[in-house]
mmCIF file with all atom_site columns, C-alpha atoms in Angstrom:
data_model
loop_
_atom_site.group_PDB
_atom_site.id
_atom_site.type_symbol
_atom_site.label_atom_id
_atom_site.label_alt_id
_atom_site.label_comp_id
_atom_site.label_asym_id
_atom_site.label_entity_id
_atom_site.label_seq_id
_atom_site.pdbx_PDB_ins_code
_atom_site.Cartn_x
_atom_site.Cartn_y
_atom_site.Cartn_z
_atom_site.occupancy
_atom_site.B_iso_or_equiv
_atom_site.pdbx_formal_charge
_atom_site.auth_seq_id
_atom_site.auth_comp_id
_atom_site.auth_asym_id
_atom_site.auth_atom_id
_atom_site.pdbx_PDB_model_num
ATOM 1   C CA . UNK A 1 1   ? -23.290 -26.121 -164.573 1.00 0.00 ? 1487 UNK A CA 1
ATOM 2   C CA . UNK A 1 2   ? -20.226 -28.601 -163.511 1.00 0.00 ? 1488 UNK A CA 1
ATOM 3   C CA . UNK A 1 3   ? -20.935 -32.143 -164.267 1.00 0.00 ? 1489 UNK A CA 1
ATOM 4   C CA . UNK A 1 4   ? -18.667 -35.268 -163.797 1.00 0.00 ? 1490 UNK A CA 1
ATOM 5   C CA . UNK A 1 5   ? -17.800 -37.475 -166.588 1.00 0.00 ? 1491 UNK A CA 1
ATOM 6   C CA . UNK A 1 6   ? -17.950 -41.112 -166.527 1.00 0.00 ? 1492 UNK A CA 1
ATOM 7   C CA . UNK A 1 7   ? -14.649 -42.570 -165.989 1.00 0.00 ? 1493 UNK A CA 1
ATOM 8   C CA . UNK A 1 8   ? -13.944 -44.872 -169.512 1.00 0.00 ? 1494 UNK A CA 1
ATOM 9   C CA . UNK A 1 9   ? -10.948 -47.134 -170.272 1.00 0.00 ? 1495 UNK A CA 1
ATOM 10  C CA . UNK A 1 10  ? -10.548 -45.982 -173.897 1.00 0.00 ? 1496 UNK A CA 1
ATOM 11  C CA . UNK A 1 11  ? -7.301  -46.022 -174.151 1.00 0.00 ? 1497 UNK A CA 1
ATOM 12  C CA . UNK A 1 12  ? -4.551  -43.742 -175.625 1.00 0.00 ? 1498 UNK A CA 1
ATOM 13  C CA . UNK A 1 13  ? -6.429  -40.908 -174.401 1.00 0.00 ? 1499 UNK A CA 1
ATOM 14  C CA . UNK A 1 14  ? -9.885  -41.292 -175.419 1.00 0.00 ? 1500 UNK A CA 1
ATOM 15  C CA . UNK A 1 15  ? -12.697 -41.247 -172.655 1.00 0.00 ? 1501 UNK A CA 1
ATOM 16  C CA . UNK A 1 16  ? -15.172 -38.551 -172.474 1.00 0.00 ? 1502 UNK A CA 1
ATOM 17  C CA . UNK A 1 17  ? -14.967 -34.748 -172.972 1.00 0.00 ? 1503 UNK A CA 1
ATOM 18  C CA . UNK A 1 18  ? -17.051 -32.294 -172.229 1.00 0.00 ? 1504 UNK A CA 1
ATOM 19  C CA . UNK A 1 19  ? -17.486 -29.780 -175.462 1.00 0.00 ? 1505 UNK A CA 1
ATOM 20  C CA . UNK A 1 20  ? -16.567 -26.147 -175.361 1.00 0.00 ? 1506 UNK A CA 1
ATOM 21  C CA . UNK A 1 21  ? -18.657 -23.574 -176.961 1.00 0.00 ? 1507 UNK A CA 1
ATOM 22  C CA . UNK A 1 22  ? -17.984 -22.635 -180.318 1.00 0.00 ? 1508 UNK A CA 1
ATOM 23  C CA . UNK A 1 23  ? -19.354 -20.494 -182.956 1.00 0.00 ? 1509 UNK A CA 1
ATOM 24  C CA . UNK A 1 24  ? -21.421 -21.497 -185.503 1.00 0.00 ? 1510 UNK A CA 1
ATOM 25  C CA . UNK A 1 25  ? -19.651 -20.028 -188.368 1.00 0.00 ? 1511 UNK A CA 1
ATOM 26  C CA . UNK A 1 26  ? -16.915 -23.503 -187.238 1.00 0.00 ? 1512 UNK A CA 1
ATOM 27  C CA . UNK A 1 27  ? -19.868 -25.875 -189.159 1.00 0.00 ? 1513 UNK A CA 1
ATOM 28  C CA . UNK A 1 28  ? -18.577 -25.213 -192.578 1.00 0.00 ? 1514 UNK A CA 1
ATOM 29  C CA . UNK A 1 29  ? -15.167 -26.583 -191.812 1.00 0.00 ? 1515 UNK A CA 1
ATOM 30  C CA . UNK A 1 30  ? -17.112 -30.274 -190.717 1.00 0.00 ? 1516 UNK A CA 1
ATOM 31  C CA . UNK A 1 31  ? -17.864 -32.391 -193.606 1.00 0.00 ? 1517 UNK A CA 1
ATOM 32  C CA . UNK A 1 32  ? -19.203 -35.646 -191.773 1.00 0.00 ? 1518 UNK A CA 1
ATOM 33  C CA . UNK A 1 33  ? -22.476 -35.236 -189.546 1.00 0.00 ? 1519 UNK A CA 1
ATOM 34  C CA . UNK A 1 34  ? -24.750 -37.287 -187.703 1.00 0.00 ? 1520 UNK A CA 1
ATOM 35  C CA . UNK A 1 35  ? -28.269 -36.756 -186.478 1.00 0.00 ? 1521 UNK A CA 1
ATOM 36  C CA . UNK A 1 36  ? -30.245 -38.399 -183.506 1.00 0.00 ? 1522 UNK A CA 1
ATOM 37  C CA . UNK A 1 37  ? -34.448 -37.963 -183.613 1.00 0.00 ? 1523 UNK A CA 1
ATOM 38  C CA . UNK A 1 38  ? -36.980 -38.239 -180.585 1.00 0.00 ? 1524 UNK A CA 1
ATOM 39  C CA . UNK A 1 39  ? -40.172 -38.634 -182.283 1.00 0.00 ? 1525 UNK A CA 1
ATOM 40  C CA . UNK A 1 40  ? -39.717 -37.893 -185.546 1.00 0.00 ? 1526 UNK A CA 1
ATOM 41  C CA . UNK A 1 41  ? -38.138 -34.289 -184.429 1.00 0.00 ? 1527 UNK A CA 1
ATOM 42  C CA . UNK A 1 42  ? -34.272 -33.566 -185.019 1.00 0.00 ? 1528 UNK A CA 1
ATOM 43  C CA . UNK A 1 43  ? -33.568 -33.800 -181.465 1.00 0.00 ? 1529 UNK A CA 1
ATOM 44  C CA . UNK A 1 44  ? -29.162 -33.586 -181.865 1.00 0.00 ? 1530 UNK A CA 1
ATOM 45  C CA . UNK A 1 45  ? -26.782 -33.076 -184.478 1.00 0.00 ? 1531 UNK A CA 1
ATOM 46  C CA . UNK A 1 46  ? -22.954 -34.436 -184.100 1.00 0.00 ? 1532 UNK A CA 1
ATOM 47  C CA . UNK A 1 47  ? -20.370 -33.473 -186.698 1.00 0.00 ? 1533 UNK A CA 1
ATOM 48  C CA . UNK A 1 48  ? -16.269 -34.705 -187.367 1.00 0.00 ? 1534 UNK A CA 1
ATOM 49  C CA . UNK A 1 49  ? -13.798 -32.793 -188.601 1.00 0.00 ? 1535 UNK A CA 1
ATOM 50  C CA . UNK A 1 50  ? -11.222 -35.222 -189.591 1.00 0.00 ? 1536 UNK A CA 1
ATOM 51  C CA . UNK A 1 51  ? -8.545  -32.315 -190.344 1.00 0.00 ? 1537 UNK A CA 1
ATOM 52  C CA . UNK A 1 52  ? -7.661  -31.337 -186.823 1.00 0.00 ? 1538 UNK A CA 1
ATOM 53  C CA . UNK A 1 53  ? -9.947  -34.439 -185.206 1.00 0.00 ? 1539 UNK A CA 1
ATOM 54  C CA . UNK A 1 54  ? -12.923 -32.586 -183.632 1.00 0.00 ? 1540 UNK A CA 1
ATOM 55  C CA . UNK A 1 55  ? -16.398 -33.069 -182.919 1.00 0.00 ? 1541 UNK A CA 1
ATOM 56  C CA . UNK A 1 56  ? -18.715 -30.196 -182.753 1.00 0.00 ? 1542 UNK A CA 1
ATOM 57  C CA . UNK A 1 57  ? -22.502 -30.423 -181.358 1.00 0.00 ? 1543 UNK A CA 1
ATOM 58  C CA . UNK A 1 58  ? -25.571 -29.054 -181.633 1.00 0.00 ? 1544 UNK A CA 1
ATOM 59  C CA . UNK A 1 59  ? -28.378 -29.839 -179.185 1.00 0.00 ? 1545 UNK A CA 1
ATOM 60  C CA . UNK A 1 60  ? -31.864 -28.349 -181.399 1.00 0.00 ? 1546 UNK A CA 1
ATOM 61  C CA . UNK A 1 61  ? -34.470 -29.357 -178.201 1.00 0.00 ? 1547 UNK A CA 1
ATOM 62  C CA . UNK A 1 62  ? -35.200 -27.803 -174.275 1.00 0.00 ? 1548 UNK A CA 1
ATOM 63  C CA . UNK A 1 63  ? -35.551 -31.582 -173.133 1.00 0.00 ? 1549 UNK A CA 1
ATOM 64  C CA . UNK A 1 64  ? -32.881 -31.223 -170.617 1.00 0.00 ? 1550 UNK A CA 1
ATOM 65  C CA . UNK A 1 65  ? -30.914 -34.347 -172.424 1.00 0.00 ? 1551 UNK A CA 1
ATOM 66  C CA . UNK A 1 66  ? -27.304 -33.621 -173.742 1.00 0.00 ? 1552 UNK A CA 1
ATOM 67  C CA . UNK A 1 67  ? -26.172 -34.394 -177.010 1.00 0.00 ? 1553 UNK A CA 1
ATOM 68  C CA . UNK A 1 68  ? -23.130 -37.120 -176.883 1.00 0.00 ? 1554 UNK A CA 1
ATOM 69  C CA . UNK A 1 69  ? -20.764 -37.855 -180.127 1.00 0.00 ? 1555 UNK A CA 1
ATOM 70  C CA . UNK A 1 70  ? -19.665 -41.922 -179.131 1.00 0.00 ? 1556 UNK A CA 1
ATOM 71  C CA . UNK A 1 71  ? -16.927 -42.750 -181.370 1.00 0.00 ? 1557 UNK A CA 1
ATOM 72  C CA . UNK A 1 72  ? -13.744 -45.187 -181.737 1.00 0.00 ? 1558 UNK A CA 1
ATOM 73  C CA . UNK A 1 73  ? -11.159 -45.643 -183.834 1.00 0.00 ? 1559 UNK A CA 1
ATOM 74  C CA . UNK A 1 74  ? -9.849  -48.775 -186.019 1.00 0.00 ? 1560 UNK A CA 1
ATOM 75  C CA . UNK A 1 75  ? -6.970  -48.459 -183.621 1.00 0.00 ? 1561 UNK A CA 1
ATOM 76  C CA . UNK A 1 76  ? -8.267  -49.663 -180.447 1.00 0.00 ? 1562 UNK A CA 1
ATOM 77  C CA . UNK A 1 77  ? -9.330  -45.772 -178.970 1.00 0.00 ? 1563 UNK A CA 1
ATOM 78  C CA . UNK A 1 78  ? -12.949 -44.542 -178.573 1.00 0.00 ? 1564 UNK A CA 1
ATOM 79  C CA . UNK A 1 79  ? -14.254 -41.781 -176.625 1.00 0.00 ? 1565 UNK A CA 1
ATOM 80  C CA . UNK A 1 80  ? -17.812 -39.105 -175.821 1.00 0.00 ? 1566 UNK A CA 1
ATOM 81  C CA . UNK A 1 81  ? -18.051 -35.476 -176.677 1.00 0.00 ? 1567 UNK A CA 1
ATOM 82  C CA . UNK A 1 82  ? -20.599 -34.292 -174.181 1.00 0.00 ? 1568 UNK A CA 1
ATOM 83  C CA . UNK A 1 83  ? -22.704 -31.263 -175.310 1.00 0.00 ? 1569 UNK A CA 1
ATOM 84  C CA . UNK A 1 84  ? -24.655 -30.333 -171.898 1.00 0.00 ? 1570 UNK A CA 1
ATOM 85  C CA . UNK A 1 85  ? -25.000 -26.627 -172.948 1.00 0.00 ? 1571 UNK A CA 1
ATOM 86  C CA . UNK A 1 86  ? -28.820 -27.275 -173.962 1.00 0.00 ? 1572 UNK A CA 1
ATOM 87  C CA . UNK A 1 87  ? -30.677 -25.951 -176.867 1.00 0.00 ? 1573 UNK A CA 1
ATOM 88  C CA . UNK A 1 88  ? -30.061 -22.369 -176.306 1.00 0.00 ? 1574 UNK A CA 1
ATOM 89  C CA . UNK A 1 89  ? -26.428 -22.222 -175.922 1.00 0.00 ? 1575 UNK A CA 1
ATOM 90  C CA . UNK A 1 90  ? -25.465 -22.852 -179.666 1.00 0.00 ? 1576 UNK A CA 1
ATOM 91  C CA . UNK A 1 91  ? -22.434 -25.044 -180.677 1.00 0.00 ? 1577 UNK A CA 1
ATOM 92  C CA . UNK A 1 92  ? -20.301 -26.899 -178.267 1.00 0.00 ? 1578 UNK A CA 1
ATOM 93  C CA . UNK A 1 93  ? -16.933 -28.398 -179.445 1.00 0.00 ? 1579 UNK A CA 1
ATOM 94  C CA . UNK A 1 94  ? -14.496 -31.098 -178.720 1.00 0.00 ? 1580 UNK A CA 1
ATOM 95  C CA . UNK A 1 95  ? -10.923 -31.256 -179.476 1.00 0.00 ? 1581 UNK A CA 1
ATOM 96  C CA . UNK A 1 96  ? -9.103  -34.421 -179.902 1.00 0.00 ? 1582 UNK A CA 1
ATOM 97  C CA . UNK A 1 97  ? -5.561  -35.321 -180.888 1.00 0.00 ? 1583 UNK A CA 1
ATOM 98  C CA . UNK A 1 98  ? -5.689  -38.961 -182.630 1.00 0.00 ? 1584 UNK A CA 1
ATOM 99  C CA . UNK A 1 99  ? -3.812  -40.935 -185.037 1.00 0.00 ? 1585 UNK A CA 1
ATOM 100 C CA . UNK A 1 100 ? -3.414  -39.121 -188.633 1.00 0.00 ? 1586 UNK A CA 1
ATOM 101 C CA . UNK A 1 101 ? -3.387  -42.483 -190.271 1.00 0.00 ? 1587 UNK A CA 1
ATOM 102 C CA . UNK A 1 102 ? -6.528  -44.160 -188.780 1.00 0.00 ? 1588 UNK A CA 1
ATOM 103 C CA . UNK A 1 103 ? -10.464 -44.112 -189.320 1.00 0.00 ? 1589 UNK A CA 1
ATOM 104 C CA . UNK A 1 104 ? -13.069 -43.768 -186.618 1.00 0.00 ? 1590 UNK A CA 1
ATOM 105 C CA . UNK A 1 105 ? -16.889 -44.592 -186.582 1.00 0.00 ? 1591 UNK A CA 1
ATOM 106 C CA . UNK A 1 106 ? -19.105 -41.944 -184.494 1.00 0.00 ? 1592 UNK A CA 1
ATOM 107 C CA . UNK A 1 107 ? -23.115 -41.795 -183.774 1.00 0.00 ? 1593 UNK A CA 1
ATOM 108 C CA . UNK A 1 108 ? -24.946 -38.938 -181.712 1.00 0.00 ? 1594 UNK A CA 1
ATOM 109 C CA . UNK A 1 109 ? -26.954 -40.264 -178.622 1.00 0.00 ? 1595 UNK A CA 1
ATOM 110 C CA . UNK A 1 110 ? -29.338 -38.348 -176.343 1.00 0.00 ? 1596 UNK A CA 1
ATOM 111 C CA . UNK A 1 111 ? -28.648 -39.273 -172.666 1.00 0.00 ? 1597 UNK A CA 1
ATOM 112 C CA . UNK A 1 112 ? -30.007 -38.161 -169.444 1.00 0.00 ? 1598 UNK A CA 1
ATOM 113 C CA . UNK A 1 113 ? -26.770 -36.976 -167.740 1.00 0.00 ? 1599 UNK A CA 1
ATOM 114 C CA . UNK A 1 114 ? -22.964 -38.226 -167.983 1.00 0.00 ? 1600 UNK A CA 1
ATOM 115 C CA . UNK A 1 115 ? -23.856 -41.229 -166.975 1.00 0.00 ? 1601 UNK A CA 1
ATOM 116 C CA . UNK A 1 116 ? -27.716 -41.799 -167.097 1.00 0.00 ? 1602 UNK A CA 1
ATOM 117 C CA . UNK A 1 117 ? -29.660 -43.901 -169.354 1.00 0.00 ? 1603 UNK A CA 1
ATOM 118 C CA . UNK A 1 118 ? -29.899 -43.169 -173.346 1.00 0.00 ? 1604 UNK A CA 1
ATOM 119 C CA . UNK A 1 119 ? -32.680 -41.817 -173.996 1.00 0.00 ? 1605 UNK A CA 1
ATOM 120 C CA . UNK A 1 120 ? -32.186 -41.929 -178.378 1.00 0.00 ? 1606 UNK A CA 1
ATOM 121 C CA . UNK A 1 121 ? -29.312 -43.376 -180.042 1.00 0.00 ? 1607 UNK A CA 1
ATOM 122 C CA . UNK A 1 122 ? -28.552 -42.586 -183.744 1.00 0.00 ? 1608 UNK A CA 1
ATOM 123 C CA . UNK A 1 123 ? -26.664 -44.934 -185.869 1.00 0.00 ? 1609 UNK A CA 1
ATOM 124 C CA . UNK A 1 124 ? -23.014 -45.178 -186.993 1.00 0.00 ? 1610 UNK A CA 1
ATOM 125 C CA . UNK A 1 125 ? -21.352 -43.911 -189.204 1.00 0.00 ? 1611 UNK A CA 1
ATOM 126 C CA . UNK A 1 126 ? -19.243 -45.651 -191.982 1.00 0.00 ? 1612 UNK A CA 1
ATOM 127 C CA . UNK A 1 127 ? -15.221 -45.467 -191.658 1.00 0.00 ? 1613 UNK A CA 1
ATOM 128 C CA . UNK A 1 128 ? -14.050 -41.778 -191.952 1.00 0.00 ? 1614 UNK A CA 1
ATOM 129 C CA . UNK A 1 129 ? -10.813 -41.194 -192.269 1.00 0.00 ? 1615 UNK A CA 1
ATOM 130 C CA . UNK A 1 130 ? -8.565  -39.103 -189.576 1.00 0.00 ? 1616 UNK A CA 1
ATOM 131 C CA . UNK A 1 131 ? -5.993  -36.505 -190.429 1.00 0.00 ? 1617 UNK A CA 1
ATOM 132 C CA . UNK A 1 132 ? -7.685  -36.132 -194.421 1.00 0.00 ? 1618 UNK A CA 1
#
């Protein structure tokens, strides 16, 4: 399945990304994760990996929504992982390559499509560093 991104101005190369697959055997090199819920249920799990700047997702529901990681940096850049692989698919991964000396804020949010409507937004993190 080929889906277009939205088109963002995040500047110094943000913007949205769609994740790759990954294994899940990656999760114990993340340290800082985020969850979104749809009715009490764990409906999407986003994760940073501030040593080698990477989000990796995890989309635990068939509801046909995909599992986004929104973040920006103290620095003026923000960006989307998109996870559209869907519940069955395992891990999907985003690589980034951002400032070693800044901090970025991230939440998970459940959208219908690239560039549909939200249908769950998590909250954000606190400051986490880049690069440590």
């Amino acid at each position: 399945m080929s889906t277009s991104l939205p088109a963002q101005a995040a500047g110094q190369g943000g913007g949205a990304q769609e994740a790759k697959p990954a294994g899940v055997s990656t999760l114990a090199d993340y340290t800082h994760c985020r969850t979104v819920y749809t009715n009490g249920t764990k409906a999407g799990t986003g994760c940073f990996k501030s040593y080698g700047d990477k989000f990796l997702m995890d989309d635990h529901k068939g509801d046909g929504y995909r599992v986004i990681a929104q973040w920006y940096t103290d620095y003026g850049r923000s960006g989307e992982c998109h996870w559209a692989g869907g519940a069955s698919a395992g891990w999907g991964e985003c690589n980034y390559n951002m400032r070693e000396s800044g901090n970025l804020k991230f939440r998970v949010v459940l959208r219908n499509g690239a560039t549909g409507a939200n249908e769950a937004t998590g909250s954000w993190s606190g400051w986490l560093p880049i690069g440590g």
